[in-house]
Amino acid sequence: MQKESGAQLRQTLDGILRHIRTLEFLEANTWDIVINHLMIAKIDPITRREWRSHIKDKEQITVASLTEFLEERCLIIERETSKSVSGKLQSNKLV
């Protein structure tokens, strides 16, 4: 991802979660550091900065904590995008 996008972040997260479920099925779920690194490499710079801020005081960083953060981030970005589109539609009606 080159820029912040709720849809792209959601698509990336969904793909990552599919791979994680496959690894868990194969009982290969001890790969948190590697998976986190790969996931972080895929996200946009703004979300990456927010993640670093989010984890600064945490000792253990798991895939679950990263995916939970990304789920919340998707909701925030999607909500903001939705409000932005609604605002533009409202302003267009006034013209």
JSON list of C-alpha atoms in Angstrom, two decimals:
[
{"chain": "A", "resi": 1, "resn": "MET", "atom": "CA", "xyz": [0.00, 0.00, 0.00]},
{"chain": "A", "resi": 2, "resn": "GLN", "atom": "CA", "xyz": [1.34, 3.38, -0.95]},
{"chain": "A", "resi": 3, "resn": "LYS", "atom": "CA", "xyz": [-1.35, 5.52, 0.69]},
{"chain": "A", "resi": 4, "resn": "GLU", "atom": "CA", "xyz": [-3.97, 5.21, 3.37]},
{"chain": "A", "resi": 5, "resn": "SER", "atom": "CA", "xyz": [-7.09, 3.44, 2.09]},
{"chain": "A", "resi": 6, "resn": "GLY", "atom": "CA", "xyz": [-9.72, 1.63, 4.11]},
{"chain": "A", "resi": 7, "resn": "ALA", "atom": "CA", "xyz": [-10.61, -0.67, 1.23]},
{"chain": "A", "resi": 8, "resn": "GLN", "atom": "CA", "xyz": [-6.99, -1.59, 0.48]},
{"chain": "A", "resi": 9, "resn": "LEU", "atom": "CA", "xyz": [-6.18, -2.06, 4.16]},
{"chain": "A", "resi": 10, "resn": "ARG", "atom": "CA", "xyz": [-9.25, -4.30, 4.57]},
{"chain": "A", "resi": 11, "resn": "GLN", "atom": "CA", "xyz": [-8.25, -6.34, 1.49]},
{"chain": "A", "resi": 12, "resn": "THR", "atom": "CA", "xyz": [-4.69, -6.71, 2.80]},
{"chain": "A", "resi": 13, "resn": "LEU", "atom": "CA", "xyz": [-5.90, -7.70, 6.26]},
{"chain": "A", "resi": 14, "resn": "ASP", "atom": "CA", "xyz": [-8.34, -10.26, 4.85]},
{"chain": "A", "resi": 15, "resn": "GLY", "atom": "CA", "xyz": [-5.56, -11.87, 2.80]},
{"chain": "A", "resi": 16, "resn": "ILE", "atom": "CA", "xyz": [-3.24, -11.96, 5.80]},
{"chain": "A", "resi": 17, "resn": "LEU", "atom": "CA", "xyz": [-5.92, -13.53, 8.00]},
{"chain": "A", "resi": 18, "resn": "ARG", "atom": "CA", "xyz": [-6.49, -16.28, 5.41]},
{"chain": "A", "resi": 19, "resn": "HIS", "atom": "CA", "xyz": [-2.78, -17.12, 5.52]},
{"chain": "A", "resi": 20, "resn": "ILE", "atom": "CA", "xyz": [-2.74, -17.06, 9.32]},
{"chain": "A", "resi": 21, "resn": "ARG", "atom": "CA", "xyz": [-5.70, -19.44, 9.52]},
{"chain": "A", "resi": 22, "resn": "THR", "atom": "CA", "xyz": [-3.86, -21.78, 7.17]},
{"chain": "A", "resi": 23, "resn": "LEU", "atom": "CA", "xyz": [-0.73, -21.66, 9.36]},
{"chain": "A", "resi": 24, "resn": "GLU", "atom": "CA", "xyz": [-2.83, -22.28, 12.48]},
{"chain": "A", "resi": 25, "resn": "PHE", "atom": "CA", "xyz": [-4.47, -25.25, 10.78]},
{"chain": "A", "resi": 26, "resn": "LEU", "atom": "CA", "xyz": [-0.99, -26.57, 10.05]},
{"chain": "A", "resi": 27, "resn": "GLU", "atom": "CA", "xyz": [-0.10, -25.88, 13.70]},
{"chain": "A", "resi": 28, "resn": "ALA", "atom": "CA", "xyz": [2.66, -23.48, 12.61]},
{"chain": "A", "resi": 29, "resn": "ASN", "atom": "CA", "xyz": [1.47, -20.60, 14.79]},
{"chain": "A", "resi": 30, "resn": "THR", "atom": "CA", "xyz": [4.81, -19.74, 16.40]},
{"chain": "A", "resi": 31, "resn": "TRP", "atom": "CA", "xyz": [5.76, -17.36, 13.62]},
{"chain": "A", "resi": 32, "resn": "ASP", "atom": "CA", "xyz": [4.52, -14.10, 15.19]},
{"chain": "A", "resi": 33, "resn": "ILE", "atom": "CA", "xyz": [7.71, -12.11, 14.56]},
{"chain": "A", "resi": 34, "resn": "VAL", "atom": "CA", "xyz": [7.97, -13.14, 10.91]},
{"chain": "A", "resi": 35, "resn": "ILE", "atom": "CA", "xyz": [4.27, -12.69, 10.19]},
{"chain": "A", "resi": 36, "resn": "ASN", "atom": "CA", "xyz": [4.19, -9.31, 11.94]},
{"chain": "A", "resi": 37, "resn": "HIS", "atom": "CA", "xyz": [7.17, -8.15, 9.90]},
{"chain": "A", "resi": 38, "resn": "LEU", "atom": "CA", "xyz": [5.51, -9.24, 6.65]},
{"chain": "A", "resi": 39, "resn": "MET", "atom": "CA", "xyz": [2.20, -7.64, 7.62]},
{"chain": "A", "resi": 40, "resn": "ILE", "atom": "CA", "xyz": [3.81, -4.34, 8.61]},
{"chain": "A", "resi": 41, "resn": "ALA", "atom": "CA", "xyz": [5.70, -4.25, 5.29]},
{"chain": "A", "resi": 42, "resn": "LYS", "atom": "CA", "xyz": [2.33, -4.36, 3.47]},
{"chain": "A", "resi": 43, "resn": "ILE", "atom": "CA", "xyz": [0.57, -1.48, 5.23]},
{"chain": "A", "resi": 44, "resn": "ASP", "atom": "CA", "xyz": [0.66, 2.22, 4.38]},
{"chain": "A", "resi": 45, "resn": "PRO", "atom": "CA", "xyz": [3.12, 4.58, 6.13]},
{"chain": "A", "resi": 46, "resn": "ILE", "atom": "CA", "xyz": [0.45, 6.35, 8.22]},
{"chain": "A", "resi": 47, "resn": "THR", "atom": "CA", "xyz": [-0.94, 3.09, 9.59]},
{"chain": "A", "resi": 48, "resn": "ARG", "atom": "CA", "xyz": [2.60, 1.84, 10.19]},
{"chain": "A", "resi": 49, "resn": "ARG", "atom": "CA", "xyz": [3.36, 4.97, 12.25]},
{"chain": "A", "resi": 50, "resn": "GLU", "atom": "CA", "xyz": [0.12, 4.54, 14.22]},
{"chain": "A", "resi": 51, "resn": "TRP", "atom": "CA", "xyz": [1.06, 0.89, 14.90]},
{"chain": "A", "resi": 52, "resn": "ARG", "atom": "CA", "xyz": [4.50, 1.87, 16.22]},
{"chain": "A", "resi": 53, "resn": "SER", "atom": "CA", "xyz": [2.88, 4.40, 18.51]},
{"chain": "A", "resi": 54, "resn": "HIS", "atom": "CA", "xyz": [0.33, 1.81, 19.64]},
{"chain": "A", "resi": 55, "resn": "ILE", "atom": "CA", "xyz": [2.96, -0.79, 20.63]},
{"chain": "A", "resi": 56, "resn": "LYS", "atom": "CA", "xyz": [5.65, 1.43, 22.14]},
{"chain": "A", "resi": 57, "resn": "ASP", "atom": "CA", "xyz": [5.07, 0.21, 25.72]},
{"chain": "A", "resi": 58, "resn": "LYS", "atom": "CA", "xyz": [4.07, -3.38, 25.02]},
{"chain": "A", "resi": 59, "resn": "GLU", "atom": "CA", "xyz": [6.39, -6.26, 25.78]},
{"chain": "A", "resi": 60, "resn": "GLN", "atom": "CA", "xyz": [4.81, -9.00, 23.69]},
{"chain": "A", "resi": 61, "resn": "ILE", "atom": "CA", "xyz": [3.61, -8.18, 20.19]},
{"chain": "A", "resi": 62, "resn": "THR", "atom": "CA", "xyz": [1.54, -10.96, 18.68]},
{"chain": "A", "resi": 63, "resn": "VAL", "atom": "CA", "xyz": [-0.14, -11.46, 15.35]},
{"chain": "A", "resi": 64, "resn": "ALA", "atom": "CA", "xyz": [-3.44, -11.24, 17.24]},
{"chain": "A", "resi": 65, "resn": "SER", "atom": "CA", "xyz": [-2.58, -7.79, 18.62]},
{"chain": "A", "resi": 66, "resn": "LEU", "atom": "CA", "xyz": [-1.57, -6.55, 15.17]},
{"chain": "A", "resi": 67, "resn": "THR", "atom": "CA", "xyz": [-4.67, -7.93, 13.45]},
{"chain": "A", "resi": 68, "resn": "GLU", "atom": "CA", "xyz": [-6.87, -6.44, 16.20]},
{"chain": "A", "resi": 69, "resn": "PHE", "atom": "CA", "xyz": [-5.20, -3.06, 15.67]},
{"chain": "A", "resi": 70, "resn": "LEU", "atom": "CA", "xyz": [-5.68, -3.34, 11.88]},
{"chain": "A", "resi": 71, "resn": "GLU", "atom": "CA", "xyz": [-9.36, -4.28, 12.30]},
{"chain": "A", "resi": 72, "resn": "GLU", "atom": "CA", "xyz": [-9.90, -1.15, 14.40]},
{"chain": "A", "resi": 73, "resn": "ARG", "atom": "CA", "xyz": [-7.91, 0.94, 11.94]},
{"chain": "A", "resi": 74, "resn": "CYS", "atom": "CA", "xyz": [-10.01, -0.36, 9.01]},
{"chain": "A", "resi": 75, "resn": "LEU", "atom": "CA", "xyz": [-13.19, 0.65, 10.82]},
{"chain": "A", "resi": 76, "resn": "ILE", "atom": "CA", "xyz": [-11.85, 4.13, 11.54]},
{"chain": "A", "resi": 77, "resn": "ILE", "atom": "CA", "xyz": [-10.67, 4.75, 7.97]},
{"chain": "A", "resi": 78, "resn": "GLU", "atom": "CA", "xyz": [-13.84, 3.28, 6.45]},
{"chain": "A", "resi": 79, "resn": "ARG", "atom": "CA", "xyz": [-15.98, 5.49, 8.70]},
{"chain": "A", "resi": 80, "resn": "GLU", "atom": "CA", "xyz": [-13.97, 8.60, 7.76]},
{"chain": "A", "resi": 81, "resn": "THR", "atom": "CA", "xyz": [-14.20, 7.75, 4.07]},
{"chain": "A", "resi": 82, "resn": "SER", "atom": "CA", "xyz": [-17.94, 7.21, 4.38]},
{"chain": "A", "resi": 83, "resn": "LYS", "atom": "CA", "xyz": [-18.40, 10.58, 6.12]},
{"chain": "A", "resi": 84, "resn": "SER", "atom": "CA", "xyz": [-16.28, 12.31, 3.49]},
{"chain": "A", "resi": 85, "resn": "VAL", "atom": "CA", "xyz": [-18.37, 10.86, 0.65]},
{"chain": "A", "resi": 86, "resn": "SER", "atom": "CA", "xyz": [-21.63, 11.81, 2.42]},
{"chain": "A", "resi": 87, "resn": "GLY", "atom": "CA", "xyz": [-20.37, 15.35, 2.96]},
{"chain": "A", "resi": 88, "resn": "LYS", "atom": "CA", "xyz": [-19.49, 15.72, -0.71]},
{"chain": "A", "resi": 89, "resn": "LEU", "atom": "CA", "xyz": [-22.92, 14.41, -1.74]},
{"chain": "A", "resi": 90, "resn": "GLN", "atom": "CA", "xyz": [-24.62, 16.89, 0.62]},
{"chain": "A", "resi": 91, "resn": "SER", "atom": "CA", "xyz": [-22.57, 19.83, -0.70]},
{"chain": "A", "resi": 92, "resn": "ASN", "atom": "CA", "xyz": [-23.35, 18.82, -4.28]},
{"chain": "A", "resi": 93, "resn": "LYS", "atom": "CA", "xyz": [-27.09, 18.88, -3.48]},
{"chain": "A", "resi": 94, "resn": "LEU", "atom": "CA", "xyz": [-26.79, 22.43, -2.17]},
{"chain": "A", "resi": 95, "resn": "VAL", "atom": "CA", "xyz": [-25.27, 23.71, -5.43]}
]
